[in-house]
PDB file of C-alpha atoms in Angstrom:
ATOM      1  CA  MET A 145      -4.892  29.376 -22.757  1.00 96.00           C
ATOM      2  CA  GLU A 146      -6.527  30.794 -19.687  1.00 97.00           C
ATOM      3  CA  PHE A 147      -5.946  28.376 -16.748  1.00 98.00           C
ATOM      4  CA  ALA A 148      -6.637  30.072 -13.539  1.00 98.00           C
ATOM      5  CA  PHE A 149      -7.221  29.391  -9.793  1.00 97.00           C
ATOM      6  CA  VAL A 150      -9.250  31.535  -7.449  1.00 96.00           C
ATOM      7  CA  LEU A 151      -9.690  30.826  -3.673  1.00 95.00           C
ATOM      8  CA  ASP A 152     -12.296  31.164  -0.963  1.00 91.00           C
ATOM      9  CA  THR A 153     -10.955  29.619   2.242  1.00 86.00           C
ATOM     10  CA  HIS A 154      -9.301  30.683   5.508  1.00 77.00           C
ATOM     11  CA  GLY A 155      -7.575  28.804   8.421  1.00 81.00           C
ATOM     12  CA  THR A 156      -5.948  26.035   6.186  1.00 91.00           C
ATOM     13  CA  CYS A 157      -2.812  25.842   4.138  1.00 93.00           C
ATOM     14  CA  VAL A 158      -4.905  26.071   0.897  1.00 94.00           C
ATOM     15  CA  PRO A 159      -3.701  29.644   0.257  1.00 94.00           C
ATOM     16  CA  GLN A 160      -0.245  28.758   0.353  1.00 94.00           C
ATOM     17  CA  LEU A 161      -1.032  25.856  -2.059  1.00 96.00           C
ATOM     18  CA  ARG A 162      -2.829  28.006  -4.301  1.00 95.00           C
ATOM     19  CA  ASP A 163       0.326  30.211  -4.655  1.00 96.00           C
ATOM     20  CA  GLU A 164       2.077  26.936  -5.706  1.00 96.00           C
ATOM     21  CA  LEU A 165      -0.179  26.761  -8.631  1.00 97.00           C
ATOM     22  CA  VAL A 166       1.011  30.089 -10.086  1.00 97.00           C
ATOM     23  CA  PRO A 167       3.748  28.476 -12.096  1.00 98.00           C
ATOM     24  CA  LEU A 168       1.072  26.110 -13.707  1.00 98.00           C
ATOM     25  CA  GLU A 169      -1.179  29.076 -14.620  1.00 98.00           C
ATOM     26  CA  GLU A 170       1.962  30.744 -16.309  1.00 98.00           C
ATOM     27  CA  LEU A 171       2.961  27.570 -18.168  1.00 97.00           C
ATOM     28  CA  ALA A 172      -0.593  27.065 -19.467  1.00 98.00           C
ATOM     29  CA  GLN A 173      -0.590  30.500 -21.224  1.00 97.00           C
ATOM     30  CA  ALA A 174       1.686  28.896 -23.866  1.00 97.00           C
ATOM     31  CA  TRP A 175      -0.686  25.906 -24.418  1.00 97.00           C
ATOM     32  CA  THR A 176      -3.207  25.734 -27.106  1.00 95.00           C
ATOM     33  CA  PHE A 177      -6.829  24.627 -26.015  1.00 97.00           C
ATOM     34  CA  PRO A 178     -10.188  25.815 -27.488  1.00 97.00           C
ATOM     35  CA  TYR A 179     -11.377  27.312 -24.196  1.00 98.00           C
ATOM     36  CA  GLY A 180     -10.239  28.707 -20.940  1.00 98.00           C
ATOM     37  CA  ILE A 181     -10.690  26.978 -17.537  1.00 98.00           C
ATOM     38  CA  VAL A 182     -11.132  28.879 -14.101  1.00 98.00           C
ATOM     39  CA  ILE A 183     -11.142  26.849 -10.985  1.00 98.00           C
ATOM     40  CA  ALA A 184     -12.514  28.311  -7.709  1.00 97.00           C
ATOM     41  CA  LEU A 185     -11.324  26.285  -4.627  1.00 96.00           C
ATOM     42  CA  ARG A 186     -13.611  26.652  -1.893  1.00 95.00           C
ATOM     43  CA  VAL A 187     -12.658  25.119   1.445  1.00 93.00           C
ATOM     44  CA  LEU A 188     -15.852  25.910   3.588  1.00 93.00           C
ATOM     45  CA  PRO A 189     -17.623  24.575   6.600  1.00 93.00           C
ATOM     46  CA  GLU A 190     -19.706  21.679   5.684  1.00 92.00           C
ATOM     47  CA  SER A 191     -22.696  23.579   7.417  1.00 93.00           C
ATOM     48  CA  TYR A 192     -22.620  25.847   4.377  1.00 93.00           C
ATOM     49  CA  GLY A 193     -24.063  22.963   2.276  1.00 93.00           C
ATOM     50  CA  ARG A 194     -22.006  24.265  -0.674  1.00 92.00           C
ATOM     51  CA  LYS A 195     -21.882  21.712  -3.593  1.00 95.00           C
ATOM     52  CA  THR A 196     -19.172  21.230  -6.233  1.00 96.00           C
ATOM     53  CA  PHE A 197     -20.379  22.244  -9.656  1.00 97.00           C
ATOM     54  CA  ARG A 198     -19.291  23.112 -13.084  1.00 98.00           C
ATOM     55  CA  ARG A 199     -20.635  25.511 -15.838  1.00 97.00           C
ATOM     56  CA  PHE A 200     -19.545  26.293 -19.476  1.00 97.00           C
ATOM     57  CA  ASP A 201     -19.893  29.624 -20.665  1.00 97.00           C
ATOM     58  CA  SER A 202     -20.301  29.551 -24.413  1.00 95.00           C
ATOM     59  CA  LYS A 203     -20.080  33.253 -24.927  1.00 96.00           C
ATOM     60  CA  GLU A 204     -16.934  33.631 -23.079  1.00 97.00           C
ATOM     61  CA  GLN A 205     -15.590  30.226 -23.977  1.00 97.00           C
ATOM     62  CA  VAL A 206     -14.608  29.407 -20.515  1.00 98.00           C
ATOM     63  CA  LEU A 207     -15.297  26.198 -18.262  1.00 98.00           C
ATOM     64  CA  TYR A 208     -15.863  27.383 -14.721  1.00 98.00           C
ATOM     65  CA  LEU A 209     -15.166  24.592 -12.012  1.00 98.00           C
ATOM     66  CA  ASP A 210     -16.304  25.491  -8.438  1.00 97.00           C
ATOM     67  CA  ILE A 211     -14.714  22.781  -6.192  1.00 97.00           C
ATOM     68  CA  SER A 212     -16.026  22.710  -2.724  1.00 95.00           C
ATOM     69  CA  LEU A 213     -13.849  21.036   0.018  1.00 94.00           C
ATOM     70  CA  SER A 214     -14.537  20.392   3.545  1.00 93.00           C
ATOM     71  CA  TYR A 215     -13.005  22.890   5.888  1.00 93.00           C
ATOM     72  CA  GLU A 216     -13.430  20.415   8.934  1.00 91.00           C
ATOM     73  CA  GLN A 217     -11.569  17.809   7.032  1.00 90.00           C
ATOM     74  CA  TYR A 218      -8.682  20.185   5.829  1.00 92.00           C
ATOM     75  CA  LEU A 219      -8.249  21.560   9.379  1.00 90.00           C
ATOM     76  CA  ARG A 220      -7.047  18.057  10.352  1.00 86.00           C
ATOM     77  CA  LEU A 221      -4.546  17.523   7.428  1.00 88.00           C
ATOM     78  CA  SER A 222      -1.024  18.722   7.232  1.00 88.00           C
ATOM     79  CA  LYS A 223       0.096  20.914   4.398  1.00 91.00           C
ATOM     80  CA  HIS A 224       1.574  17.924   2.343  1.00 90.00           C
ATOM     81  CA  GLU A 225      -1.813  16.209   2.882  1.00 91.00           C
ATOM     82  CA  GLN A 226      -3.835  19.085   1.825  1.00 94.00           C
ATOM     83  CA  ARG A 227      -1.676  19.255  -1.381  1.00 95.00           C
ATOM     84  CA  GLU A 228      -2.158  15.508  -1.977  1.00 93.00           C
ATOM     85  CA  ALA A 229      -5.931  15.569  -1.471  1.00 93.00           C
ATOM     86  CA  LEU A 230      -6.394  18.776  -3.486  1.00 96.00           C
ATOM     87  CA  GLY A 231      -4.068  17.333  -6.252  1.00 96.00           C
ATOM     88  CA  GLN A 232      -6.316  14.247  -6.507  1.00 95.00           C
ATOM     89  CA  GLN A 233      -9.404  16.185  -6.362  1.00 96.00           C
ATOM     90  CA  LEU A 234      -8.341  18.723  -9.071  1.00 97.00           C
ATOM     91  CA  ASP A 235      -7.220  15.712 -11.474  1.00 97.00           C
ATOM     92  CA  GLN A 236     -10.299  13.887 -11.038  1.00 97.00           C
ATOM     93  CA  TYR A 237     -12.781  16.840 -11.518  1.00 98.00           C
ATOM     94  CA  LEU A 238     -10.720  18.319 -14.402  1.00 98.00           C
ATOM     95  CA  TYR A 239     -10.822  15.001 -16.090  1.00 97.00           C
ATOM     96  CA  GLU A 240     -14.565  14.498 -15.588  1.00 97.00           C
ATOM     97  CA  SER A 241     -15.280  18.193 -16.582  1.00 98.00           C
ATOM     98  CA  VAL A 242     -13.510  18.383 -19.796  1.00 97.00           C
ATOM     99  CA  ALA A 243     -15.058  15.163 -20.871  1.00 97.00           C
ATOM    100  CA  LYS A 244     -18.517  16.713 -20.297  1.00 96.00           C
ATOM    101  CA  TYR A 245     -18.145  19.194 -23.180  1.00 95.00           C
ATOM    102  CA  PRO A 246     -16.805  17.110 -26.004  1.00 95.00           C
ATOM    103  CA  LYS A 247     -18.210  19.511 -28.730  1.00 95.00           C
ATOM    104  CA  HIS A 248     -15.809  22.230 -27.550  1.00 96.00           C
ATOM    105  CA  ALA A 249     -12.687  19.967 -27.526  1.00 96.00           C
ATOM    106  CA  ASP A 250     -12.277  16.633 -29.253  1.00 96.00           C
ATOM    107  CA  LYS A 251     -10.718  13.624 -27.193  1.00 97.00           C
ATOM    108  CA  PRO A 252      -7.099  14.043 -28.544  1.00 97.00           C
ATOM    109  CA  THR A 253      -7.133  17.832 -27.569  1.00 97.00           C
ATOM    110  CA  ARG A 254      -8.424  16.987 -24.082  1.00 97.00           C
ATOM    111  CA  ASP A 255      -6.110  14.117 -23.427  1.00 98.00           C
ATOM    112  CA  ALA A 256      -3.090  16.569 -24.474  1.00 97.00           C
ATOM    113  CA  LEU A 257      -4.396  19.037 -21.827  1.00 98.00           C
ATOM    114  CA  LEU A 258      -4.849  16.507 -19.166  1.00 98.00           C
ATOM    115  CA  LYS A 259      -1.400  15.032 -19.969  1.00 98.00           C
ATOM    116  CA  GLN A 260       0.279  18.304 -19.497  1.00 98.00           C
ATOM    117  CA  VAL A 261      -1.529  19.193 -16.240  1.00 98.00           C
ATOM    118  CA  ARG A 262      -0.818  15.890 -14.814  1.00 97.00           C
ATOM    119  CA  GLU A 263       2.780  15.869 -15.750  1.00 97.00           C
ATOM    120  CA  TRP A 264       3.274  19.192 -13.962  1.00 97.00           C
ATOM    121  CA  MET A 265       1.351  17.898 -10.993  1.00 96.00           C
ATOM    122  CA  VAL A 266       3.464  14.814 -10.711  1.00 94.00           C
ATOM    123  CA  ALA A 267       6.746  16.985 -11.143  1.00 94.00           C
ATOM    124  CA  ASN A 268       5.598  19.235  -8.392  1.00 94.00           C
ATOM    125  CA  ASP A 269       4.365  16.710  -5.821  1.00 89.00           C
ATOM    126  CA  TRP A 270       0.718  17.334  -6.408  1.00 94.00           C
ATOM    127  CA  LEU A 271      -0.022  13.670  -7.582  1.00 92.00           C
ATOM    128  CA  ASN A 272       1.970  10.523  -6.541  1.00 83.00           C
ATOM    129  CA  GLY A 273       4.273  12.736  -4.405  1.00 82.00           C
ATOM    130  CA  ARG A 274       6.232  12.273  -1.395  1.00 86.00           C
ATOM    131  CA  LEU A 275       3.447  11.259   0.869  1.00 87.00           C
ATOM    132  CA  GLN A 276       2.462   8.396  -1.423  1.00 86.00           C
ATOM    133  CA  ARG A 277       6.224   7.374  -1.605  1.00 89.00           C
ATOM    134  CA  ALA A 278       6.354   7.678   2.237  1.00 91.00           C
ATOM    135  CA  ARG A 279       3.414   5.302   2.559  1.00 89.00           C
ATOM    136  CA  GLU A 280       5.117   2.777   0.280  1.00 92.00           C
ATOM    137  CA  LEU A 281       8.319   2.942   2.187  1.00 93.00           C
ATOM    138  CA  LEU A 282       6.628   2.764   5.400  1.00 93.00           C
ATOM    139  CA  ASP A 283       4.734  -0.262   4.144  1.00 92.00           C
ATOM    140  CA  GLN A 284       8.094  -1.949   3.586  1.00 94.00           C
ATOM    141  CA  ASP A 285       8.990  -1.348   7.268  1.00 90.00           C
ATOM    142  CA  ILE A 286      11.746   1.375   6.424  1.00 92.00           C
ATOM    143  CA  GLY A 287      12.183   3.259   9.552  1.00 92.00           C
ATOM    144  CA  LEU A 288      10.805   6.826  10.194  1.00 93.00           C
ATOM    145  CA  HIS A 289      14.137   8.385  10.143  1.00 93.00           C
ATOM    146  CA  GLU A 290      15.203   6.783   6.941  1.00 95.00           C
ATOM    147  CA  VAL A 291      11.990   7.751   5.184  1.00 93.00           C
ATOM    148  CA  SER A 292      12.149  11.306   6.426  1.00 93.00           C
ATOM    149  CA  LYS A 293      15.764  11.605   5.339  1.00 94.00           C
ATOM    150  CA  GLN A 294      15.188   9.958   1.905  1.00 92.00           C
ATOM    151  CA  LEU A 295      12.101  11.886   0.947  1.00 91.00           C
ATOM    152  CA  ASP A 296      13.231  15.319   2.848  1.00 90.00           C
ATOM    153  CA  LEU A 297       9.987  15.207   4.979  1.00 88.00           C
ATOM    154  CA  PRO A 298       9.948  16.458   8.524  1.00 89.00           C
ATOM    155  CA  LEU A 299      10.130  13.427  10.856  1.00 91.00           C
ATOM    156  CA  ALA A 300       6.918  14.523  12.657  1.00 87.00           C
ATOM    157  CA  GLU A 301       5.108  14.355   9.248  1.00 87.00           C
ATOM    158  CA  VAL A 302       6.288  10.836   8.564  1.00 90.00           C
ATOM    159  CA  GLU A 303       5.350   9.789  12.197  1.00 88.00           C
ATOM    160  CA  HIS A 304       1.951  11.417  11.712  1.00 83.00           C
ATOM    161  CA  LEU A 305       1.334   9.543   8.472  1.00 85.00           C
ATOM    162  CA  LEU A 306       2.472   6.194  10.017  1.00 87.00           C
ATOM    163  CA  LEU A 307       0.017   6.710  12.781  1.00 83.00           C
ATOM    164  CA  ARG A 308      -2.831   7.425  10.328  1.00 79.00           C
ATOM    165  CA  MET A 309      -1.918   4.447   8.331  1.00 83.00           C
ATOM    166  CA  HIS A 310      -2.438   2.260  11.232  1.00 82.00           C
ATOM    167  CA  ASN A 311      -5.468   4.200  12.569  1.00 74.00           C
ATOM    168  CA  ALA A 312      -3.719   4.753  15.828  1.00 62.00           C
ATOM    169  CA  ASP A 313      -3.873   8.603  15.390  1.00 50.00           C
ATOM    170  CA  GLU A 314      -6.902  10.195  17.005  1.00 55.00           C
ATOM    171  CA  PRO A 315      -7.374  13.058  14.621  1.00 54.00           C
ATOM    172  CA  ALA A 316      -6.600  16.395  16.152  1.00 59.00           C
ATOM    173  CA  LYS A 317      -9.097  19.118  15.643  1.00 73.00           C
ATOM    174  CA  ILE A 318      -6.502  21.395  14.026  1.00 80.00           C
ATOM    175  CA  HIS A 319      -3.163  20.237  12.529  1.00 78.00           C
ATOM    176  CA  PRO A 320      -0.281  22.434  13.542  1.00 79.00           C
ATOM    177  CA  ASP A 321       0.371  23.327   9.916  1.00 82.00           C
ATOM    178  CA  ASN A 322      -2.974  25.198   9.818  1.00 80.00           C
ATOM    179  CA  VAL A 323      -2.186  27.091  12.972  1.00 77.00           C
ATOM    180  CA  SER A 324       1.090  28.136  11.461  1.00 72.00           C
ATOM    181  CA  ALA A 325      -0.735  29.140   8.225  1.00 71.00           C
ATOM    182  CA  GLY A 326      -2.328  31.831  10.553  1.00 62.00           C
ATOM    183  CA  GLY A 327      -5.793  31.404  10.156  1.00 53.00           C
ATOM    184  CA  ALA A 328      -6.901  28.399  12.588  1.00 48.00           C
ATOM    185  CA  LEU A 329      -7.449  28.930  16.046  1.00 42.00           C
TER     186      LEU A 329
END
């Protein structure tokens, strides 16, 4: 099946994360599903007023998902946080979207697709990943260094996460990961 991602953004880590989705696209080529799915990821300024939408093209047999995400919000997130937020958004919107077109794929077929996508996302830290496990460990009062070591996360990332958990972190305008990604100034 065709399962593809396209991108419209700058200044965030989402282009790097989109590259991480290439193995999922390649894996999906061997899957059987009655239609293709093309997902546009748009991380745009809120002032654009762009809304998330879906469209099924019966002639092409393709479901187009256009997911709009807040540029301002993503600028404040680390690359790991962006992956987690994007993974949750993809999972939820894909689930809702395939359910809207039951005449094109029955429930067992839709469920099989969603299961395959979720399994890949979990295995690759897009759902229930290291940040979620870090939050759980930090809730158990396990030290920053131990969490960092155990989950192979940078200490600064774990510290940032802990501060956010306790609302002690005044959100920066731009997370350093986005500056490193080469677009945010």
